[in-house]
Every structure is written in C-alpha cells, then in structure tokens.
CSV table of C-alpha atoms in Angstrom, one decimal:
chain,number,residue,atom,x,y,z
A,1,UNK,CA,-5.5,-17.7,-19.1
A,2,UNK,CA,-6.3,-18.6,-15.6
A,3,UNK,CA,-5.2,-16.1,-13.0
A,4,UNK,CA,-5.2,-15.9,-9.2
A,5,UNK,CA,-5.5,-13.3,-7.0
A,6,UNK,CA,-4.0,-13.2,-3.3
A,7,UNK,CA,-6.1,-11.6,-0.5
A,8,UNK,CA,-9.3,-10.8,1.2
A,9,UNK,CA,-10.2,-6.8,1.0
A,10,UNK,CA,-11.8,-4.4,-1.3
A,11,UNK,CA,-8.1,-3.9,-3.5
A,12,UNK,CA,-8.4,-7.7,-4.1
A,13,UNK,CA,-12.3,-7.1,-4.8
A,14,UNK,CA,-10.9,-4.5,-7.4
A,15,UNK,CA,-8.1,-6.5,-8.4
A,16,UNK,CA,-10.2,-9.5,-9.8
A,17,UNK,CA,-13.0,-7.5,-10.5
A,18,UNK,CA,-10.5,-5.6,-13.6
A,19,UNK,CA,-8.4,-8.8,-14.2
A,20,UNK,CA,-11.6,-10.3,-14.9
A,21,UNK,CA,-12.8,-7.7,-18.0
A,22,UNK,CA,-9.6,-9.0,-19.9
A,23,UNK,CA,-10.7,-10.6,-22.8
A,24,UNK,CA,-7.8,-13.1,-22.4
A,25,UNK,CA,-8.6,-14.1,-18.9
A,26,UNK,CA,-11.1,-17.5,-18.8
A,27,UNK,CA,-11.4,-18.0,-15.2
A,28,UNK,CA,-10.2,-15.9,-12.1
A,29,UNK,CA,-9.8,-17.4,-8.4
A,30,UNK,CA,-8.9,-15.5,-5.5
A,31,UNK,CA,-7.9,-16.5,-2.1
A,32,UNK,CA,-9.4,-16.4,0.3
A,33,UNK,CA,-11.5,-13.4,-1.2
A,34,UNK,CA,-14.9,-12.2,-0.1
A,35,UNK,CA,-18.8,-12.3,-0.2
A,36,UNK,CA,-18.2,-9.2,-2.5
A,37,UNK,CA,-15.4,-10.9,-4.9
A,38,UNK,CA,-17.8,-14.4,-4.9
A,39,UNK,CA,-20.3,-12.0,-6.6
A,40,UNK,CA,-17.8,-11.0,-9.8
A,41,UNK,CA,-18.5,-13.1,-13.4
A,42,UNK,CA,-15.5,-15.4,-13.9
A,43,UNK,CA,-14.5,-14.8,-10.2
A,44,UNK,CA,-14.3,-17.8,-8.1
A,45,UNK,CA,-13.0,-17.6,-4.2
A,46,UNK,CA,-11.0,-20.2,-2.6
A,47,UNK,CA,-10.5,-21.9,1.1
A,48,UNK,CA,-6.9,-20.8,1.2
A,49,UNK,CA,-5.1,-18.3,3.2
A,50,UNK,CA,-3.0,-15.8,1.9
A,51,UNK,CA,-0.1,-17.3,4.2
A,52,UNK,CA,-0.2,-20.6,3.2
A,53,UNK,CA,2.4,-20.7,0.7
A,54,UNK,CA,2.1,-24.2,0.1
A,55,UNK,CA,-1.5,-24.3,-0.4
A,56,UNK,CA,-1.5,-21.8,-2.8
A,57,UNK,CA,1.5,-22.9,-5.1
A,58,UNK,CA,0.2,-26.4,-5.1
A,59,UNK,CA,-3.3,-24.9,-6.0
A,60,UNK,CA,-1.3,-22.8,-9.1
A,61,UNK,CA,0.2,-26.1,-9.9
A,62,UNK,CA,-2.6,-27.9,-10.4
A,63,UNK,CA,-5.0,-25.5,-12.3
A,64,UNK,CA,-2.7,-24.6,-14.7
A,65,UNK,CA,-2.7,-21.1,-13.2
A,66,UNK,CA,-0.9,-18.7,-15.3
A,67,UNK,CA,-0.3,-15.3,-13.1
A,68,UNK,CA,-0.6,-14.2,-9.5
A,69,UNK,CA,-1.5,-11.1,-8.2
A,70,UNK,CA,-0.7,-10.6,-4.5
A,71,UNK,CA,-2.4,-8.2,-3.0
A,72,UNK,CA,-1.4,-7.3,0.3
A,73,UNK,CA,2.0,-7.0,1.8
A,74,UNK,CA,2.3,-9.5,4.6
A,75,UNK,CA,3.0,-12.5,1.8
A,76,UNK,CA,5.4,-10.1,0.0
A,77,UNK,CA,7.4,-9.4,3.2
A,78,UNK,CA,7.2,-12.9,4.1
A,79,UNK,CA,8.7,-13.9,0.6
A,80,UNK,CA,5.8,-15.8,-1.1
A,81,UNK,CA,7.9,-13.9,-4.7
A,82,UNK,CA,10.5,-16.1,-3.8
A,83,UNK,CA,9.0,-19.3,-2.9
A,84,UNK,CA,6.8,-19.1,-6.1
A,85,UNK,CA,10.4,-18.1,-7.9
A,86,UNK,CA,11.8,-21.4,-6.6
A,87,UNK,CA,8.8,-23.3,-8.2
A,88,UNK,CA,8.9,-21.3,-11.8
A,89,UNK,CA,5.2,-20.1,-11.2
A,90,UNK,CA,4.5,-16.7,-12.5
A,91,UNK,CA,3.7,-14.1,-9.6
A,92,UNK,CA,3.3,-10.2,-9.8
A,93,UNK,CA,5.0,-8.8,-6.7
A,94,UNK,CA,8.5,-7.9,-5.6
A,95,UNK,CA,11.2,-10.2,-4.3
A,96,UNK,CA,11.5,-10.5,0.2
A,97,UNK,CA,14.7,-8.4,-0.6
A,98,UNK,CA,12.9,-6.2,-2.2
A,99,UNK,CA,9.6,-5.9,0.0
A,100,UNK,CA,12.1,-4.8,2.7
A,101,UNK,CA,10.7,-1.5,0.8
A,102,UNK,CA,7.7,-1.4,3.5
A,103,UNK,CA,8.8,-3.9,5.5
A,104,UNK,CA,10.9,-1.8,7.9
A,105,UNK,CA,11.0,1.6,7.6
A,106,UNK,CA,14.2,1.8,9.3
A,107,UNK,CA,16.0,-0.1,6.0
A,108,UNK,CA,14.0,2.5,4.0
A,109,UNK,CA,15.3,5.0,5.5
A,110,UNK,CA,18.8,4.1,5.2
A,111,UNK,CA,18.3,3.2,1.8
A,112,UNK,CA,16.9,6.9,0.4
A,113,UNK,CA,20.2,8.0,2.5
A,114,UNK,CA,22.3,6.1,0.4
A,115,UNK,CA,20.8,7.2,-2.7
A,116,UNK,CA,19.5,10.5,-2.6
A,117,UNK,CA,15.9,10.0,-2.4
A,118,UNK,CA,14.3,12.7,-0.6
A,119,UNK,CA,12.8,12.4,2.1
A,120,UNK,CA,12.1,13.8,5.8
A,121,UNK,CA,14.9,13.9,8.8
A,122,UNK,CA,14.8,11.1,11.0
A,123,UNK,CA,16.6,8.7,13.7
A,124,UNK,CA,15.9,4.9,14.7
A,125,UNK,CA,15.9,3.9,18.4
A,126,UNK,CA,15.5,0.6,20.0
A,127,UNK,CA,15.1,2.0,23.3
A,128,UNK,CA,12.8,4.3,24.7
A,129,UNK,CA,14.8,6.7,27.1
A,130,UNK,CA,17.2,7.1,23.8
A,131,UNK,CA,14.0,8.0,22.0
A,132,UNK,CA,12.6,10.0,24.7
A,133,UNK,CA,16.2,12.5,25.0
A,134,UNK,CA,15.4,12.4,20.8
A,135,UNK,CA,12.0,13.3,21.3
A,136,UNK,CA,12.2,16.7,23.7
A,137,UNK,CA,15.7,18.0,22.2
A,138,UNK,CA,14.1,18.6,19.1
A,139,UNK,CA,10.7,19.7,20.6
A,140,UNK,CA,13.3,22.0,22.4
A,141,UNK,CA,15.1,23.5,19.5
A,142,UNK,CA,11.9,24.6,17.6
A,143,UNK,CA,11.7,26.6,21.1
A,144,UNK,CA,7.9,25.8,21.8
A,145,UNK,CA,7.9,22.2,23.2
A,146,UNK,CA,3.8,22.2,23.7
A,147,UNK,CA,2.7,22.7,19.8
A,148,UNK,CA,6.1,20.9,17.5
A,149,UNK,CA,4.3,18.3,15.5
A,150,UNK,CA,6.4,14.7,15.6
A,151,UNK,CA,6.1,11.9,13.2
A,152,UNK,CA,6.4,8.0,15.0
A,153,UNK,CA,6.5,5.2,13.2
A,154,UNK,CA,6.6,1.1,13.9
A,155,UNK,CA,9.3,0.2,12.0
A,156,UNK,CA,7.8,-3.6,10.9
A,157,UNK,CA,4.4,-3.7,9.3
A,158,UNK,CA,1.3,-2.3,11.0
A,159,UNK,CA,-1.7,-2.7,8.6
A,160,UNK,CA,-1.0,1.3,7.9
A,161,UNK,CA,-1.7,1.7,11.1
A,162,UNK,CA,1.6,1.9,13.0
A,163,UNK,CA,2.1,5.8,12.7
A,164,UNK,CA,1.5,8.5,15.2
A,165,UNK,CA,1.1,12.1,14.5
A,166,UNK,CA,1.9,13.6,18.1
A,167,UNK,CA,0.9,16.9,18.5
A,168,UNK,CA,3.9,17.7,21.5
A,169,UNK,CA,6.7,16.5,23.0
A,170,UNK,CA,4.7,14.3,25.8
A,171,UNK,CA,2.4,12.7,23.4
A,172,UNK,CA,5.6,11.8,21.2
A,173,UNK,CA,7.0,10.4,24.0
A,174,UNK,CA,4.2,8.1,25.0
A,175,UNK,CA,3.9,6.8,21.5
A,176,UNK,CA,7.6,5.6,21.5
A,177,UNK,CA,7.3,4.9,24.5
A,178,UNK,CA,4.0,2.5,23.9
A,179,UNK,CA,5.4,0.8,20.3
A,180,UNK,CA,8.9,-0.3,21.3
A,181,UNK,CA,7.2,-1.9,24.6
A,182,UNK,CA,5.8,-4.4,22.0
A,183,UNK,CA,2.3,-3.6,23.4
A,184,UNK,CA,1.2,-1.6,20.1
A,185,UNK,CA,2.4,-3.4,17.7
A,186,UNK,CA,3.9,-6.3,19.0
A,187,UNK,CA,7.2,-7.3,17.8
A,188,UNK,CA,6.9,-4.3,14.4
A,189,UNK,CA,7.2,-1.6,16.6
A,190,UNK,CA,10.4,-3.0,19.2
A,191,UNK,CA,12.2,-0.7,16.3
A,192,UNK,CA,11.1,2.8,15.7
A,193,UNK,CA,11.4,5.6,13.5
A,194,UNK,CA,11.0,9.5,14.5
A,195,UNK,CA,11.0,12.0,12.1
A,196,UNK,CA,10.2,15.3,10.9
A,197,UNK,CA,6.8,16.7,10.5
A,198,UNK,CA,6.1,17.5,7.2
A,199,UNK,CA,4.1,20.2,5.7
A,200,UNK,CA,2.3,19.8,2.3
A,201,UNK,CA,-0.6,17.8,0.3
A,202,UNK,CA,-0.1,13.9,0.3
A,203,UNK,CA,-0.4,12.1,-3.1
A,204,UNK,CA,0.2,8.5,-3.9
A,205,UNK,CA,2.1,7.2,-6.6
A,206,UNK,CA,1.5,4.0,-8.0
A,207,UNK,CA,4.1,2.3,-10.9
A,208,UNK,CA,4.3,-1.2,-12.2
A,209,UNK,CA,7.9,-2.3,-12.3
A,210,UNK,CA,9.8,-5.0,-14.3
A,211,UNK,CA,13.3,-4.3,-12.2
A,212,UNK,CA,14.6,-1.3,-15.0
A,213,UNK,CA,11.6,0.1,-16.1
A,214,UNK,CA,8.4,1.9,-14.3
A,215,UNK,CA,5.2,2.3,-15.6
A,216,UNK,CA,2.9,5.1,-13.5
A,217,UNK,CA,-0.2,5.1,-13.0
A,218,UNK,CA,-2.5,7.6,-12.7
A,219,UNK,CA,-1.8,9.7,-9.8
A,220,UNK,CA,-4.3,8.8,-6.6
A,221,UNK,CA,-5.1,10.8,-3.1
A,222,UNK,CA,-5.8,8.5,0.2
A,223,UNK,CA,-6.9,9.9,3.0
A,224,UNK,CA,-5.8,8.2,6.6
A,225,UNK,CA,-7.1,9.7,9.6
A,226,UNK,CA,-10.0,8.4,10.6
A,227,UNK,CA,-12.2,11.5,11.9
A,228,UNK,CA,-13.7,14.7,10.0
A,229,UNK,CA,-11.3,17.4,9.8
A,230,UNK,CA,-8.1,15.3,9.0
A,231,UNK,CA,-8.6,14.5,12.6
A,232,UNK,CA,-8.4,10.8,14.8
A,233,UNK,CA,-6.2,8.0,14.8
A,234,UNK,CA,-4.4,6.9,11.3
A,235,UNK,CA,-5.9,4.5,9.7
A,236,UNK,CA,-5.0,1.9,6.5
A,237,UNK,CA,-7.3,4.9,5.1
A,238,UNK,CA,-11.2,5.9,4.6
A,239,UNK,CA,-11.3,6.7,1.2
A,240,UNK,CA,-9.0,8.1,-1.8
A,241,UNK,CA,-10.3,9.7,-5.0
A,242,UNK,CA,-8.5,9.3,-8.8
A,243,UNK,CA,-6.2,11.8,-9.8
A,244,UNK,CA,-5.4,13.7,-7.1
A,245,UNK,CA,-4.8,17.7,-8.7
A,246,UNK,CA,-1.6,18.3,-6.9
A,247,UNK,CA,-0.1,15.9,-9.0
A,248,UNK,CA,0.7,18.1,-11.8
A,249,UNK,CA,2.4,17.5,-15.1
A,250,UNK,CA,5.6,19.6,-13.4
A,251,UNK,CA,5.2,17.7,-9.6
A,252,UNK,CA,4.8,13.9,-12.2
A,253,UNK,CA,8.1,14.9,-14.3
A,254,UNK,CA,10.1,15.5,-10.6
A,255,UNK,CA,8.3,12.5,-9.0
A,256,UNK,CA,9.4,9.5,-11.7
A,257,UNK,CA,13.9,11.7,-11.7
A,258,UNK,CA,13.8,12.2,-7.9
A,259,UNK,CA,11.9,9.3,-6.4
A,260,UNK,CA,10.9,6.3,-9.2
A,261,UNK,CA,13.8,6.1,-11.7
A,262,UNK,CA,16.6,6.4,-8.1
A,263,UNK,CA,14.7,4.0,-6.5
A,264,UNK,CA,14.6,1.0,-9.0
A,265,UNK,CA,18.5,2.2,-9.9
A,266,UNK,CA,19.4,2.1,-6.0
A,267,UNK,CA,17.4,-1.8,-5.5
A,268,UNK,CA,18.9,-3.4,-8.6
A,269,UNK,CA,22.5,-1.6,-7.4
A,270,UNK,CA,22.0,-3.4,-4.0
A,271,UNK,CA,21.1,-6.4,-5.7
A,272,UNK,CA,17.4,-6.8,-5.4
A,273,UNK,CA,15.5,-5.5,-8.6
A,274,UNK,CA,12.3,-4.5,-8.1
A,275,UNK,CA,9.1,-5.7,-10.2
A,276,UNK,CA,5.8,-5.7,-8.9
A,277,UNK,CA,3.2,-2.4,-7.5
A,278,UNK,CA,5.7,0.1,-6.4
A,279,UNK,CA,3.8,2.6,-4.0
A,280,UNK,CA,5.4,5.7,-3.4
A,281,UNK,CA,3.6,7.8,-0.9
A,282,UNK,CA,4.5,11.3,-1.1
A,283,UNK,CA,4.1,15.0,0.3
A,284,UNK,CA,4.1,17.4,-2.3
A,285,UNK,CA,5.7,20.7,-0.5
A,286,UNK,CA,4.2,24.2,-1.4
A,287,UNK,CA,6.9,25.2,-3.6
A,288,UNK,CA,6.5,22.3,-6.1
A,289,UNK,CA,9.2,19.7,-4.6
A,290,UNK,CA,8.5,16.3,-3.5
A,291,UNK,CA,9.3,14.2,-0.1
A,292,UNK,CA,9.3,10.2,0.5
A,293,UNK,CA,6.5,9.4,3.3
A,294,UNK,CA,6.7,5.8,3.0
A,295,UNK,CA,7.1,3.5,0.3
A,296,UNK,CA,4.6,0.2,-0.2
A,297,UNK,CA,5.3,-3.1,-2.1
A,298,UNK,CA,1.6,-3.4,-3.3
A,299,UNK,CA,-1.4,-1.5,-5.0
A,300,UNK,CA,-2.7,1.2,-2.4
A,301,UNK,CA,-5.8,0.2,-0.6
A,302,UNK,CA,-8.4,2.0,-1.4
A,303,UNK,CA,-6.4,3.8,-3.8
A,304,UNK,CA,-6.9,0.6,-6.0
A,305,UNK,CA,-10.5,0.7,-6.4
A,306,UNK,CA,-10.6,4.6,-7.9
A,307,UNK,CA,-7.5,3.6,-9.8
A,308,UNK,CA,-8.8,0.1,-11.0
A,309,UNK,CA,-12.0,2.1,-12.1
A,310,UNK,CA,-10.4,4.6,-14.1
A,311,UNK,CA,-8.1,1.9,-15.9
A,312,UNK,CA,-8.9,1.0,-19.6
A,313,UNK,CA,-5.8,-1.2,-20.3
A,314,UNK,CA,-5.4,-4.9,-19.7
A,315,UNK,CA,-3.9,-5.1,-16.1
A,316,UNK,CA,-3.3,-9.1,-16.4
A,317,UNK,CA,-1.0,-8.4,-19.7
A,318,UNK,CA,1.1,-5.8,-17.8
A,319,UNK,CA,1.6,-7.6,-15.0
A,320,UNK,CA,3.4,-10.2,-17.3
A,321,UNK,CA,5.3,-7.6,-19.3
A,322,UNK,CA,6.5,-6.8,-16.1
A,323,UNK,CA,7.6,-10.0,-15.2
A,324,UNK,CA,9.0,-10.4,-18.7
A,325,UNK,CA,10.7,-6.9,-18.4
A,326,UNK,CA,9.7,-5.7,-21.4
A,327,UNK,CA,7.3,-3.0,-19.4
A,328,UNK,CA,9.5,-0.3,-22.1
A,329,UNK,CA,7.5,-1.6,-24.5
A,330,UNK,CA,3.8,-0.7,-22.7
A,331,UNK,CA,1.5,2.0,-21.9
A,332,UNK,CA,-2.2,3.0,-20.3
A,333,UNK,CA,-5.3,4.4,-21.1
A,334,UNK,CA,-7.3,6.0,-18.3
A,335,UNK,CA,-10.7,7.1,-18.8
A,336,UNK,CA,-10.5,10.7,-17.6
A,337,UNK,CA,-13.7,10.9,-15.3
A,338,UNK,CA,-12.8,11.1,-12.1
A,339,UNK,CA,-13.3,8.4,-9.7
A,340,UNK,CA,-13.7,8.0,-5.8
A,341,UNK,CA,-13.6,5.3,-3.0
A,342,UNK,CA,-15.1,5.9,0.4
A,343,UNK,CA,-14.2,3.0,3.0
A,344,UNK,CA,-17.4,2.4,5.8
A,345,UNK,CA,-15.3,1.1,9.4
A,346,UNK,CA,-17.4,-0.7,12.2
A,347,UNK,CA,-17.3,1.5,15.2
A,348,UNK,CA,-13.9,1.8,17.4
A,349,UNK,CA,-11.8,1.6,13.7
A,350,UNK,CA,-8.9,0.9,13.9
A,351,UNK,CA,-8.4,0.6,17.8
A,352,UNK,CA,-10.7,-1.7,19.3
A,353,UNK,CA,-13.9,-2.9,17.5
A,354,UNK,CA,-16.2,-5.8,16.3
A,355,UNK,CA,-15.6,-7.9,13.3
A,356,UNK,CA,-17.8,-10.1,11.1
A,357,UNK,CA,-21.1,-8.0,12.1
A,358,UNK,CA,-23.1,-8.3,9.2
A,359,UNK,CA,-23.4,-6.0,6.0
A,360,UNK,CA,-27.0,-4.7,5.1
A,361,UNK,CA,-28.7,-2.7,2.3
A,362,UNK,CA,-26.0,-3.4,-0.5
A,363,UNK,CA,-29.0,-4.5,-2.3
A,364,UNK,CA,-30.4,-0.9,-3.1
A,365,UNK,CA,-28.7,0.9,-5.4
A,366,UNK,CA,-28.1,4.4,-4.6
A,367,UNK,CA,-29.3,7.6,-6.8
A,368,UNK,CA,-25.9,8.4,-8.1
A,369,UNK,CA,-25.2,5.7,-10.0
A,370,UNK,CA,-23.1,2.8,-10.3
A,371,UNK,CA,-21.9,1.1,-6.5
A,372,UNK,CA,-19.4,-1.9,-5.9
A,373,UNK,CA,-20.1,-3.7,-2.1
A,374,UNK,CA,-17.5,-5.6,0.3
A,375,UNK,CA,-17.2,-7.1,3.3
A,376,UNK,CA,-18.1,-10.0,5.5
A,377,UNK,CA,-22.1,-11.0,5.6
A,378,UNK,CA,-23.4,-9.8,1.8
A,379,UNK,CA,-24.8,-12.9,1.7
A,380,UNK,CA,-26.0,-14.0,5.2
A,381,UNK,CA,-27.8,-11.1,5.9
C-alpha cells in the first residue's frame, strides 16, 4: 500500500514516520514534507503544496495511492475531504462541513449550545465598540475591573495562535479591538469570540472517527504559552508530553458521554458526520468535570509526536476502518512509557521572527537516548 501524507511540520514528520513501521505500507510520500521527513526509510517528499488540490489528487491518481493523511487544518477547512470525495480517492480527514469544527469558533460555539456540550460562557461580536460595552460590563460585575481574566479568540483559523489571554478589562479591549480590525489576523479575526476564563488543568483529547463511532487515544498535555512560567504570547505550542495524569479513568469515562459521543451524534444530526482526528481540547475543573476549550479537525501538533511514539497499532489500517466505518470493530495498544515533545522556536515566536535560518547539531545525539530532528536546513548546514 502506497500512502500519502499532507503537510510540512513535525506532526507530518510523525505522521509518516509511524505510517511508515506498518508492515503493509510499501512506500510513503508526503507533501511537501521536510529535510527531517526526507530522512525516514520508505519516506519520500514531494514538490507539492498542501493547497494545491489538483496537484495532489492527480499525484494520488497516478501512483496508485491508496490513503491520505492530512495533516494540518487549512486543507480540511478548505474542503480538500470533499474534493478527494468527488474523485473516490481515499483521504483520512473530516468533510468542509465538518471542519467548520475549528474553522470558526463562532459555529462551535453555537453548535455545543445546541447540543449540550459543555463548555465556557461566551458572545460573538463583529464590531468592536459592541465588544468593548461586552468586554468592561463583565470586568464590572466580577467588581475588580484591573485583575478579571478574559478569553479572546479570532474566530477563523490562526495557526493556534489567534487567542488572547487578557489579564484586565483594557488589555481585553485592545485585543478585540486589534483582531476584528483585520490587522491580527486578517480576515479570521473580523469575527470574534469572548468568553469566560476558565480555571483548571488543560488536556487534549485525541479520537479517530468513522461518523458513529470514536476511537481515543491516549490522553496528551500541550503546553501553549510561549515563556517559562505559563507566561508570553500563545503559541501553536512548545511542547506536550503522553498521557497527561489528569486524565483519569473517571475524567476519560465523562470526557467520551459529555463531549465525544454528543459531538459525533450532534454533526451527523446536522448532517455532516464526522470521520477523521477529532481534537477535543479540554479543561479539566478541580472537581472532576470537564469544559470544551476548542475543538480541532486534525492530530494535535506536538501532541502527535508523544502520541505517535507511544502507539503500537497500525495507524494506516485505522485510518481506513475509519473511512470504512467499521472503527467498532478496532482497538490500540500503547506502550506505557511515557513520552514527551519539546518544540525549539527561532527568536520573536510567534510574533515577528526569521524563517529558514538554518538547523545545526542534529547530528550529535544526546545522552538520554533516542532524538527525532525537524526543520528547514538539516541538510544544508
């Protein structure tokens, strides 16, 4: 079986790298890849984008490709599910309807509404002095406008990055302010979404769907602000470890009844069934309950690498139970060492900074064991 692999970072690196050790896998291409994924046995990149539909289809056609993987969510958002759909070519990711999931947090909101899903208070705005009376009447009703955390969020795609934790009223303010300008985040943040902070321990949870059934994965921990501390900017996150502990048996159980199992229901109900990576990332509260962060329409990144390491199933035949909806009829093995990703950023991450500067010292191989390397310049050092 031929398989191809859609993307350029260190989940796709992971991606092919474990789609690879599949016994039933001959050759594995992924585009447009990396110096790291170039490196991988059987792994092959290619001179396509990952938004060049066309390319890629016609690329599937002619090898005889069997599956693809999409890795990140721009192609899923821009519908590349359904455009491979229309051509009867086998790709593992969820529908444009259904990628609406992460595409605007505005729909997702409204959505886990309309079904139950729990999650934290919010409002949308369009327009900032809307946002703004928002913003400073509920600083104002926690009586202590200078210290009330308040979550922003771009509504449209960000690269994880379109979320501002604002410490007070005025900072809030700016942020809104900022994003539905369009100078943040250009036309994903003309919508926003404000909502309340929430207290707890993160956890992301990762399930393969096949549009009834979901399959979890191990439970994963990602951590996104960028400085010491759980300080700095959010980022798409600078590392993330495999399992994460507050992901109990009791916190698992109320995780797949109050968020999973709804969710799939609530998508199929409104006529978009969901298979594919279904991401749901959570805050676990400190009396055991659960609240909806965000959900994503793809493996984590960098939870993929710690969770990629730890699987011992074959990720290439799930994927096509999935697509076969036969996912019922599956299961995983995990080895049950831990495992951790930690994600090096050039200087300035993620507001302004370089790209393409070289990678050096890959080649040495650090005292604790085993390493994995990507990035632009392994080669051209």
């Amino acid at each position: 079986m031929k398989v191809l692999v859609i993307g350029s970072g260190g989940r796709e690196h992971a991606l092919a790298w474990k789609v690879a050790e599949s016994h039933a896998v001959e050759a594995v291409f992924v585009a447009p890849g990396n110096p790291g994924t170039a490196r991988e046995e059987k792994v092959e990149n290619l001179a396509i984008a990952e938004d060049d539909f066309e390319g890629l289809a016609g690329f599937v056609e002619r090898e005889g490709v069997e599956l693809t993987i999409v890795g990140p969510e721009a192609p899923l958002v821009a519908g590349i599910r359904d455009f491979f759909d229309a051509r009867n070519l086998k790709c593992f990711g969820p529908s444009m309807a259904a990628a609406r999931l992460e595409g605007s947090k505005a729909f997702t909101k409204a959505f886990m509404a309309r079904h139950g899903i729990p999650t934290a208070a919010w409002a949308e705005f369009t327009d900032a002095d809307e946002a703004e009376r928002h913003i400073r009447a509920a600083a104002a009703r926690q009586h202590n406008e200078s210290t009330v955390p308040i979550v922003v969020k771009a509504d449209g795609l960000a690269a994880g990055k379109g979320v501002v934790l604002a410490e007070d009223a005025d900072t809030a303010v700016a942020a809104a302010t900022d994003m539905l300008s369009g100078e943040s985040f250009g036309d994903a943040g003309r919508r926003i979404v404000v909502e309340e902070f929430l207290r707890g321990e993160e956890a992301s949870f990762i399930c393969l769907c096949d549009g009834k059934t979901a399959l979890p994965l191990a439970s994963s921990q990602d951590h996104k602000a960028r400085d010491d501390g759980d300080r700095g900017p959010n980022t798409g996150g600078m590392g993330a470890y495999s399992p994460a502990p507050v992901v109990t048996k009791a916190v698992h159980e109320r995780i797949m009844a109050e968020v999973i199992r709804p969710t799939l229901a609530g998508m199929a109900a409104e006529g978009a069934p969901y298979q594919g990576f279904l991401y749901a990332g959570l805050m676990v509260l400190p009396d055991g309950g659960v609240r909806v962060v965000e959900f994503n329409c793809r493996m984590g990144d960098p939870e993929a690498e710690p969770l990629l390491m730890r699987l011992r199933s074959d990720l290439p035949q799930l994927c096509l139970k999935a697509l076969d909806g036969t996912l019922h009829e599956a299961s995983t093995e995990w080895d049950a060492r831990a495992a951790l990703c930690v994600a090096l950023v050039a200087g300035g991450y993620p507001l302004a900074y370089d790209r393409g500067d070289p990678i050096s010292g890959l080649e040495l191989e650090p005292s604790a064991g085993e390493r994995e390397g990507e990035g632009p310049g392994l080669e051209e050092r």
